[in-house]
PDB file of C-alpha atoms and ligand atoms in Angstrom:
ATOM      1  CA  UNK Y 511      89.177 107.124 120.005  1.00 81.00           C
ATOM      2  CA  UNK Y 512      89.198 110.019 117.473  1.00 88.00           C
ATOM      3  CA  UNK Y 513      89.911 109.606 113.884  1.00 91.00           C
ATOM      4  CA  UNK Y 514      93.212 110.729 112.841  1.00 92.00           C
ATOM      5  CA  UNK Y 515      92.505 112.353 110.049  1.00 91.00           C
ATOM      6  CA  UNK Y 516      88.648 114.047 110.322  1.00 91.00           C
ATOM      7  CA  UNK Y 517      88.648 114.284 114.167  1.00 90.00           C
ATOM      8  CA  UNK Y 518      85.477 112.300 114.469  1.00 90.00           C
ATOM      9  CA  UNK Y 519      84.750 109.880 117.386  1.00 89.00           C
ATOM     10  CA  UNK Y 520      85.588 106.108 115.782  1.00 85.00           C
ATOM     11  CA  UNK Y 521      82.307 104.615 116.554  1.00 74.00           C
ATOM     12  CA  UNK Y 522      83.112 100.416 116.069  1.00 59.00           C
ATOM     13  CA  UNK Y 523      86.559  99.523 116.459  1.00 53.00           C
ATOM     14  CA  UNK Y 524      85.270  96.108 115.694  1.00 51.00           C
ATOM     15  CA  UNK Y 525      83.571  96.290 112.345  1.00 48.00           C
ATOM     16  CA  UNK Y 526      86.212  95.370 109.269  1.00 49.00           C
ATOM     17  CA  UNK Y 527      84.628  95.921 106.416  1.00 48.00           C
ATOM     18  CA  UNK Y 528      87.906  95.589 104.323  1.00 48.00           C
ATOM     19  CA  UNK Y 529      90.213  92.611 104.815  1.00 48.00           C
ATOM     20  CA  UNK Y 530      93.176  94.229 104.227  1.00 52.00           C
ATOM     21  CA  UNK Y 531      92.969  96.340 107.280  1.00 51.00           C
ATOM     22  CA  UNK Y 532      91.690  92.728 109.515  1.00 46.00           C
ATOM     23  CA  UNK Y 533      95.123  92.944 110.952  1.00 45.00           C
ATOM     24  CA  UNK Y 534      95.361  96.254 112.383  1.00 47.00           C
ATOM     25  CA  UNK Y 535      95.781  95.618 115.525  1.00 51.00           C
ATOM     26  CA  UNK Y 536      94.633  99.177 116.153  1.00 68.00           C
ATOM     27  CA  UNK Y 537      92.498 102.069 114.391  1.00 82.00           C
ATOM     28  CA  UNK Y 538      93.552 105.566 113.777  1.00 89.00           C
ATOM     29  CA  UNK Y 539      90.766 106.122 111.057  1.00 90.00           C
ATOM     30  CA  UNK Y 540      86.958 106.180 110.604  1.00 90.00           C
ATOM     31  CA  UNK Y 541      85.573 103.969 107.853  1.00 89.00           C
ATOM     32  CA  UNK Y 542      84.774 107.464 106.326  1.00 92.00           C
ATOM     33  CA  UNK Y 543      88.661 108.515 106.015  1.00 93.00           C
ATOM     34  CA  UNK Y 544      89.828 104.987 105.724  1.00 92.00           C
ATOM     35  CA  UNK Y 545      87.997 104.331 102.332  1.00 93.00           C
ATOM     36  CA  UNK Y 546      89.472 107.262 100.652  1.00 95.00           C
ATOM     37  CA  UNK Y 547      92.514 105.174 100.244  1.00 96.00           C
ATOM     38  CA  UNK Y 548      93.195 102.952  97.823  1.00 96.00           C
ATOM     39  CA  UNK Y 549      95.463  99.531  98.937  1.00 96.00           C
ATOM     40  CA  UNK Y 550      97.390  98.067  95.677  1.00 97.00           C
ATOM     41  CA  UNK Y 551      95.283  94.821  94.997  1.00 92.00           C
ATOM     42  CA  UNK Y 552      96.370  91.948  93.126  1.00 89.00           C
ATOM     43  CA  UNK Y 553      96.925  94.191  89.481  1.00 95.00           C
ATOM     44  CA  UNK Y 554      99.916  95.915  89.964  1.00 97.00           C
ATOM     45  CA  UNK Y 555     103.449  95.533  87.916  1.00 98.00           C
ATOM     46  CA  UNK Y 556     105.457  92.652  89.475  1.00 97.00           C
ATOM     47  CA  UNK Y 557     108.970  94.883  90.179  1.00 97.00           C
ATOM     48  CA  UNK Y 558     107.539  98.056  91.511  1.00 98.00           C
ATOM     49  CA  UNK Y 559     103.829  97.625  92.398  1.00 98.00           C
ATOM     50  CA  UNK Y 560     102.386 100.431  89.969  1.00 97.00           C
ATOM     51  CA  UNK Y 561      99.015  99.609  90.261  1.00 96.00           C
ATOM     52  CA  UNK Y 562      95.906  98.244  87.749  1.00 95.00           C
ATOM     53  CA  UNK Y 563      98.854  96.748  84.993  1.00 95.00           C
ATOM     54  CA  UNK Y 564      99.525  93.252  85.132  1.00 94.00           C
ATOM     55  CA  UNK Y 565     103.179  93.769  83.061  1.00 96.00           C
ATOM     56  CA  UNK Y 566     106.060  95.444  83.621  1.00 97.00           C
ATOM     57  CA  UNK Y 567     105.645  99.260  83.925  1.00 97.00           C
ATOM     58  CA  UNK Y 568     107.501 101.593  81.984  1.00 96.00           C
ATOM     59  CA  UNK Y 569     109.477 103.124  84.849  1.00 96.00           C
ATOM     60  CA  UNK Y 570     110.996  99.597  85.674  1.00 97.00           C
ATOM     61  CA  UNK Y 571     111.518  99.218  81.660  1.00 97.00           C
ATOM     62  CA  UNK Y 572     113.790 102.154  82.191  1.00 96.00           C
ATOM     63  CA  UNK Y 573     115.761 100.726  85.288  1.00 96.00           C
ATOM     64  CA  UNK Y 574     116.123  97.218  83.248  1.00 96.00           C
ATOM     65  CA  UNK Y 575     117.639  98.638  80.346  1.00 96.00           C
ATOM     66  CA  UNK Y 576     120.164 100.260  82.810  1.00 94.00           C
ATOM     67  CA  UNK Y 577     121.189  96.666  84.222  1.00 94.00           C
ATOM     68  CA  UNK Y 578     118.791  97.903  87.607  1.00 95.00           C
ATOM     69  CA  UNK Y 579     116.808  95.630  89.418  1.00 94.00           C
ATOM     70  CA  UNK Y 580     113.609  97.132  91.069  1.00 97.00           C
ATOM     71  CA  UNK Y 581     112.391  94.317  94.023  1.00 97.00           C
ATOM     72  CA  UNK Y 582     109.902  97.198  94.995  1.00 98.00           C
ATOM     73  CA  UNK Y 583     106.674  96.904  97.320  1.00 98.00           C
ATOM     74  CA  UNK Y 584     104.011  99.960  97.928  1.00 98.00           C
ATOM     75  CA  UNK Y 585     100.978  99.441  99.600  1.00 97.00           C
ATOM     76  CA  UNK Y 586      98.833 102.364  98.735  1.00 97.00           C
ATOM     77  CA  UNK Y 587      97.927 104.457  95.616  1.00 97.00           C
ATOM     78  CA  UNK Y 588      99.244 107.929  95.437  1.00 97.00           C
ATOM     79  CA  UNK Y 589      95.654 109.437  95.394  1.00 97.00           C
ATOM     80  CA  UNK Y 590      94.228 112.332  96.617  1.00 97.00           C
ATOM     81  CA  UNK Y 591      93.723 111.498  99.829  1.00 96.00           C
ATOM     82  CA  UNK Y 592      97.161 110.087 100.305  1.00 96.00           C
ATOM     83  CA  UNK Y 593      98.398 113.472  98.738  1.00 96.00           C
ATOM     84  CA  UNK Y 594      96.595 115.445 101.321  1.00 95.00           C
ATOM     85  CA  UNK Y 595      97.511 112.964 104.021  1.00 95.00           C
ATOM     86  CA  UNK Y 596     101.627 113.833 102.795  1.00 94.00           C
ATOM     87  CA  UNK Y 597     100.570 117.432 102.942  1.00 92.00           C
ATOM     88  CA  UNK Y 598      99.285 117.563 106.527  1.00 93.00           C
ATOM     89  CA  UNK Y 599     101.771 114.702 107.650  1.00 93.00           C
ATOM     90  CA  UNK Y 600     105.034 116.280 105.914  1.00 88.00           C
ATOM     91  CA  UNK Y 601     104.141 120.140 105.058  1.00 84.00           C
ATOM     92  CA  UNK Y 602     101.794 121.351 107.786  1.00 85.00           C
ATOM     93  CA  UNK Y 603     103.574 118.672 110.369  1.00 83.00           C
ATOM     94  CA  UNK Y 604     100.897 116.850 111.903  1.00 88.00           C
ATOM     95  CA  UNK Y 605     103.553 114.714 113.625  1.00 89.00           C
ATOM     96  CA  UNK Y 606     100.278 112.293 115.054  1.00 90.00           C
ATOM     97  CA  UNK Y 607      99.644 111.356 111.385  1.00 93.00           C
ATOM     98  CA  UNK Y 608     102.689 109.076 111.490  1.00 93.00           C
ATOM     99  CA  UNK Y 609     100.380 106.477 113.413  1.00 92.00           C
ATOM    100  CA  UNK Y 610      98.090 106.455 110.807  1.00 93.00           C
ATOM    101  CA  UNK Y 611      99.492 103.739 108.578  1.00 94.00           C
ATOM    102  CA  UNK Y 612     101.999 102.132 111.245  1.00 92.00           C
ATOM    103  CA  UNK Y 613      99.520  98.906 112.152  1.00 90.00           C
ATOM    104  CA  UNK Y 614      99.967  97.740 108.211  1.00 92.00           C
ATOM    105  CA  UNK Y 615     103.432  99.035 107.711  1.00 95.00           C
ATOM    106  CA  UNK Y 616     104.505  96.979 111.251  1.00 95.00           C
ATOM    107  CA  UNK Y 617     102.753  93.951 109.810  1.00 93.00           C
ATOM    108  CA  UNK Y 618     104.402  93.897 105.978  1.00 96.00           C
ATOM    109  CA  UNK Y 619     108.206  95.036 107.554  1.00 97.00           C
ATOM    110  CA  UNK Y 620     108.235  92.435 109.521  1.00 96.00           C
ATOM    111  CA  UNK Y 621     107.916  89.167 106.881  1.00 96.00           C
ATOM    112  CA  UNK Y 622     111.002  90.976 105.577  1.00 97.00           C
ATOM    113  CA  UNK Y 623     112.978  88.672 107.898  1.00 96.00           C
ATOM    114  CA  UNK Y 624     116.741  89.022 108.456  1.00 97.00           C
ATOM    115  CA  UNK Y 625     116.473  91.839 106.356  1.00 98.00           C
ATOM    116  CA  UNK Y 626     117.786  95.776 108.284  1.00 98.00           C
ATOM    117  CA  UNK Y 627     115.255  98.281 107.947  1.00 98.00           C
ATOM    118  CA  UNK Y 628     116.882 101.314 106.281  1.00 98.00           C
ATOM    119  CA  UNK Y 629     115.285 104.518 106.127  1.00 98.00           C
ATOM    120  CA  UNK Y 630     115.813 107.028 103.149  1.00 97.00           C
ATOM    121  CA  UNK Y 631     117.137 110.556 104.794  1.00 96.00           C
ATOM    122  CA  UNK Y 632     116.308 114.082 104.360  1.00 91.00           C
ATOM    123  CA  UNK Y 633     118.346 116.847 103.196  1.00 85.00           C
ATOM    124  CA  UNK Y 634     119.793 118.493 106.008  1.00 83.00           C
ATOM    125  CA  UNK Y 635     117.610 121.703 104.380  1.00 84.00           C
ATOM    126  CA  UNK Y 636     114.454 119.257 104.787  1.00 85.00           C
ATOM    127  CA  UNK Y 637     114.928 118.442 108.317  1.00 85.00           C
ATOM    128  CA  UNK Y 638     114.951 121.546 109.443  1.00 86.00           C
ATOM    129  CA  UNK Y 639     112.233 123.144 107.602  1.00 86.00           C
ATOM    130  CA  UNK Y 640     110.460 120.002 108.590  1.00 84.00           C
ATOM    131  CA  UNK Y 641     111.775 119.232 112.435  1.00 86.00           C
ATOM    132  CA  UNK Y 642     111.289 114.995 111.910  1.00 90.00           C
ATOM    133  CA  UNK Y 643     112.084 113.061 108.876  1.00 93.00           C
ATOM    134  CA  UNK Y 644     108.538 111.600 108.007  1.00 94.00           C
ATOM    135  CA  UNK Y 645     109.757 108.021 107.254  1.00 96.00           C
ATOM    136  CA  UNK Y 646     111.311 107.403 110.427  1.00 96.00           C
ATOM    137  CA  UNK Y 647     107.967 108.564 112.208  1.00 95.00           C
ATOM    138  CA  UNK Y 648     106.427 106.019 110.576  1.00 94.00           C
ATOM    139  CA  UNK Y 649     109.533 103.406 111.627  1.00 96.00           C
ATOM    140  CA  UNK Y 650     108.868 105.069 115.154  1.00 95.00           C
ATOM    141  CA  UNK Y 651     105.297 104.521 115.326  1.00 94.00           C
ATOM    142  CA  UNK Y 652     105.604 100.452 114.004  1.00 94.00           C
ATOM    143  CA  UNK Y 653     107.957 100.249 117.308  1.00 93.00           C
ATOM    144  CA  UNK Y 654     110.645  98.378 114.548  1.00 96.00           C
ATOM    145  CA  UNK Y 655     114.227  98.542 114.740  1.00 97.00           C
ATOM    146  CA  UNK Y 656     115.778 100.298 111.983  1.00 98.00           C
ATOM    147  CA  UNK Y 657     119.528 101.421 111.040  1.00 98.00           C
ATOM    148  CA  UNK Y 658     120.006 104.793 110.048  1.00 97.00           C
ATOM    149  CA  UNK Y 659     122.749 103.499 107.513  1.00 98.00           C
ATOM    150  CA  UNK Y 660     122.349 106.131 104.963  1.00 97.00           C
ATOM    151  CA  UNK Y 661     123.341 110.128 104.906  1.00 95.00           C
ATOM    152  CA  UNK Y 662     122.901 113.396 102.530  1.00 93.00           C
ATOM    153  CA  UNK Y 663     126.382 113.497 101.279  1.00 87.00           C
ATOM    154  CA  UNK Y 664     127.462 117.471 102.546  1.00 75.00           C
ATOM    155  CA  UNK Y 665     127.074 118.890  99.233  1.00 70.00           C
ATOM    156  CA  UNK Y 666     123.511 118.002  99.964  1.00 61.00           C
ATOM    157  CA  UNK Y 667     120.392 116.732  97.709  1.00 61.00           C
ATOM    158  CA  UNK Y 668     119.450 118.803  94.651  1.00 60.00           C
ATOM    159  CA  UNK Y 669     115.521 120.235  94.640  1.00 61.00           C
ATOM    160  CA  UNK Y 670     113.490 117.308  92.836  1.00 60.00           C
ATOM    161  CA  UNK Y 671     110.558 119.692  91.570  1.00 62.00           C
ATOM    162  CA  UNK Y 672     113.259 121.958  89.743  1.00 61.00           C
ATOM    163  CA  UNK Y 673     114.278 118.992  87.672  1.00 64.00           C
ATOM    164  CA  UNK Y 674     112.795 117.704  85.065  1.00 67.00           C
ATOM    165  CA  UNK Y 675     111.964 113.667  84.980  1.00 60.00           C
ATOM    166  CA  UNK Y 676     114.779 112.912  82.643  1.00 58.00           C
ATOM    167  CA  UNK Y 677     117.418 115.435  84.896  1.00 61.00           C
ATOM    168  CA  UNK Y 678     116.084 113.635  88.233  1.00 57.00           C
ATOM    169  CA  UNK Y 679     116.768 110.127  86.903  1.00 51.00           C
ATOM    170  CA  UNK Y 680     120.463 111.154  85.986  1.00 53.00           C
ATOM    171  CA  UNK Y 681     120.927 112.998  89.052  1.00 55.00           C
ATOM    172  CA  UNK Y 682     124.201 111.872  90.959  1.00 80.00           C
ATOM    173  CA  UNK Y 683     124.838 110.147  93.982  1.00 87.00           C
ATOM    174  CA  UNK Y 684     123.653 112.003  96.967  1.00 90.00           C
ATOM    175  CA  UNK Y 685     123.876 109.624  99.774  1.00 95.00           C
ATOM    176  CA  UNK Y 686     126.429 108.517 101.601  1.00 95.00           C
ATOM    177  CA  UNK Y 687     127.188 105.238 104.191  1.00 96.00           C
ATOM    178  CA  UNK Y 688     127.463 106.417 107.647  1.00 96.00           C
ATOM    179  CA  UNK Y 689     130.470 104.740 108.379  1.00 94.00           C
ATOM    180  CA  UNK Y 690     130.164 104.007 112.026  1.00 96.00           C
ATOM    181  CA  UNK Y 691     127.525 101.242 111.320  1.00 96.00           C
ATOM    182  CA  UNK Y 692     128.319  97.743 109.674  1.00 96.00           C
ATOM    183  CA  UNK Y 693     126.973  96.795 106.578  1.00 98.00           C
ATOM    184  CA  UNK Y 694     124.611  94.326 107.069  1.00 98.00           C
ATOM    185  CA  UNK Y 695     123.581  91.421 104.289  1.00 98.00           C
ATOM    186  CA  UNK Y 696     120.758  92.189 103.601  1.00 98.00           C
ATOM    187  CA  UNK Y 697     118.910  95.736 103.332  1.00 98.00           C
ATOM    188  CA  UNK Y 698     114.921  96.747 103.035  1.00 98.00           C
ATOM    189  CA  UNK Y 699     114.946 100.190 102.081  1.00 98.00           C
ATOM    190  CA  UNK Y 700     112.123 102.430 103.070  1.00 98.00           C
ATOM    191  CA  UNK Y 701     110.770 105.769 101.763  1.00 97.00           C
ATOM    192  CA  UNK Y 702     107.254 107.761 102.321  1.00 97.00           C
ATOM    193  CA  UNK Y 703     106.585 107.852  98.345  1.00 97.00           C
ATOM    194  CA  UNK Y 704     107.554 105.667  95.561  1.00 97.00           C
ATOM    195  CA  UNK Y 705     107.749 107.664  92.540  1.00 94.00           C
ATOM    196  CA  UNK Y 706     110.283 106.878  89.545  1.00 94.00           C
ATOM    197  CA  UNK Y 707     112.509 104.832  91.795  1.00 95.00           C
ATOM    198  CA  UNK Y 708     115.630 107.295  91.061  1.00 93.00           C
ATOM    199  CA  UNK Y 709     115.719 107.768  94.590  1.00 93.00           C
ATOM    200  CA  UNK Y 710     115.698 104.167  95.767  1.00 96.00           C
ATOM    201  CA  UNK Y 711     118.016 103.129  92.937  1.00 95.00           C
ATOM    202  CA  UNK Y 712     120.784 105.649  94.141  1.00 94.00           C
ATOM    203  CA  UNK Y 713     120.689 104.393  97.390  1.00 96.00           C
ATOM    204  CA  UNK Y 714     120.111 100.920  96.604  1.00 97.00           C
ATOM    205  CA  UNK Y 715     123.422 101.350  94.087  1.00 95.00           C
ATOM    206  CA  UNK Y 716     125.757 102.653  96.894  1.00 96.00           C
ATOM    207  CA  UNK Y 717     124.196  99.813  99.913  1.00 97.00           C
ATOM    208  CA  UNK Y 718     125.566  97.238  96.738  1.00 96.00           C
ATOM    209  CA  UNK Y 719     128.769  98.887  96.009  1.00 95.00           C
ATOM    210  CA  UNK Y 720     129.085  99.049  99.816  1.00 96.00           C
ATOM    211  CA  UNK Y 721     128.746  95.363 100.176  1.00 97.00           C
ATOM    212  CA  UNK Y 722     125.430  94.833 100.822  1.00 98.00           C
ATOM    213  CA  UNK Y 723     124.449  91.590  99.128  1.00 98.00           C
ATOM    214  CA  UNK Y 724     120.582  91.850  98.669  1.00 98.00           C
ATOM    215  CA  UNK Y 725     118.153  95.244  98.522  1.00 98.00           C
ATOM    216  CA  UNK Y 726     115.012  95.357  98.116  1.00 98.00           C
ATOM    217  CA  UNK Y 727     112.920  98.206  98.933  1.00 98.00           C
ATOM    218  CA  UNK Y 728     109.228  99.411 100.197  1.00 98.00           C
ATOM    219  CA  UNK Y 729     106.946 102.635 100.460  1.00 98.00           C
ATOM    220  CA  UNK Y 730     103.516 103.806 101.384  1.00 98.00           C
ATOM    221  CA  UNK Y 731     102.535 104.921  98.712  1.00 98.00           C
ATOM    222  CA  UNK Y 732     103.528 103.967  94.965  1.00 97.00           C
TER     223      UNK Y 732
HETATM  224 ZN1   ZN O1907      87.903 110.252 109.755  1.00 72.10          ZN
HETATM  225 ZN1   ZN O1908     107.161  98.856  87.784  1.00 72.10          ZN
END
């Protein structure tokens, strides 16, 4: 089997040298590639999973003094390597490289139990620049089910990287409930990147005001 990511022969699907990868139940990476990223460990802020602080981080501060409630879960760093993994995965479309984290994501997504899997959506604009939305390759890959409950409202989502932090945490709602599905009780919502949580909180505020009872959300990478 070849290595995702470097395109070397895997030599010992056997040897684990980490035990947070002792459940994949299969390998896309050498040990090489697979130490370049860094799983959360135990230090990480207890709402979002910001890694190496033990309190609450300053983005959840924010979110708390707005009445939000961040129930977040990452499972990676957003390191170098996991920025050039987004780059080839989302940018230069290296549609395999959805496998590449699917064994782990499988494994934490389901002990969300009676929870539906929601995925975040892509701009219309997005999708087809990009041809696949790059969280619901990952869904694919994990062989879950998953509800594609949420929409781009038609007006469409503004550009994050022309905003400012301050602008992107007021933006306005941009999703919308695809209103041929039922609103289930309980909703784990999924994204590629964790980043101020403006994104999950939007959705997470309309799956509420929608009737969802409970939210909580997860990413790849925090
Ligand atoms: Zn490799
Ligand atoms: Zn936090």
């Amino acid at each position: 089997m070849e290595c995702l990511i470097c395109r070397n022969q895997i030599q010992n699907n056997i040897k684990f040298t980490s035990l947070f990868f002792m459940y994949q139940d299969e390998v896309y990476l050498c040990d090489e590639c697979r130490d370049q990223f860094e799983p959360i460990r135990s230090k990480h802020c207890p709402s979002c999973y910001k890694s190496g602080i033990d309190e609450v981080c300053q983005d959840c501060l924010y979110w708390q003094k707005r009445g939000k409630e961040v129930n977040h879960r990452a499972l990676y760093t957003y390191n170098q390597a996991m920025k050039q993994y987004f780059s080839a995965y989302k940018f230069q479309g290296d549609y395999l490289l959805r496998k590449v984290f699917s064994p782990i994501i499988r494994k934490v997504l389901v002990a969300y139990k009676g929870y539906t899997i929601v995925p975040i959506p892509l701009s219309n604009e997005s999708f087809q620049k990009r041809k696949f939305n790059q969280v619901t390759g990952f869904l694919d890959a994990t062989a879950l089910t998953y509800c594609n409950l949420l929409k781009i409202s038609r007006q469409g989502k503004p550009t994050q990287s022309s905003k400012t932090r301050e602008e992107r945490l007021k933006a306005e709602q941009f999703f919308v409930i695809d209103s041929t599905k039922k609103i289930p009780e309980k909703v784990l919502l999924v994204d590629d990147i964790y980043t101020t949580g403006a994104t999950m909180i939007l959705a997470k505020d309309l799956l509420v005001e929608s009737g969802v009872k409970i939210v909580k959300t997860f990413s790849l990478a925090r």
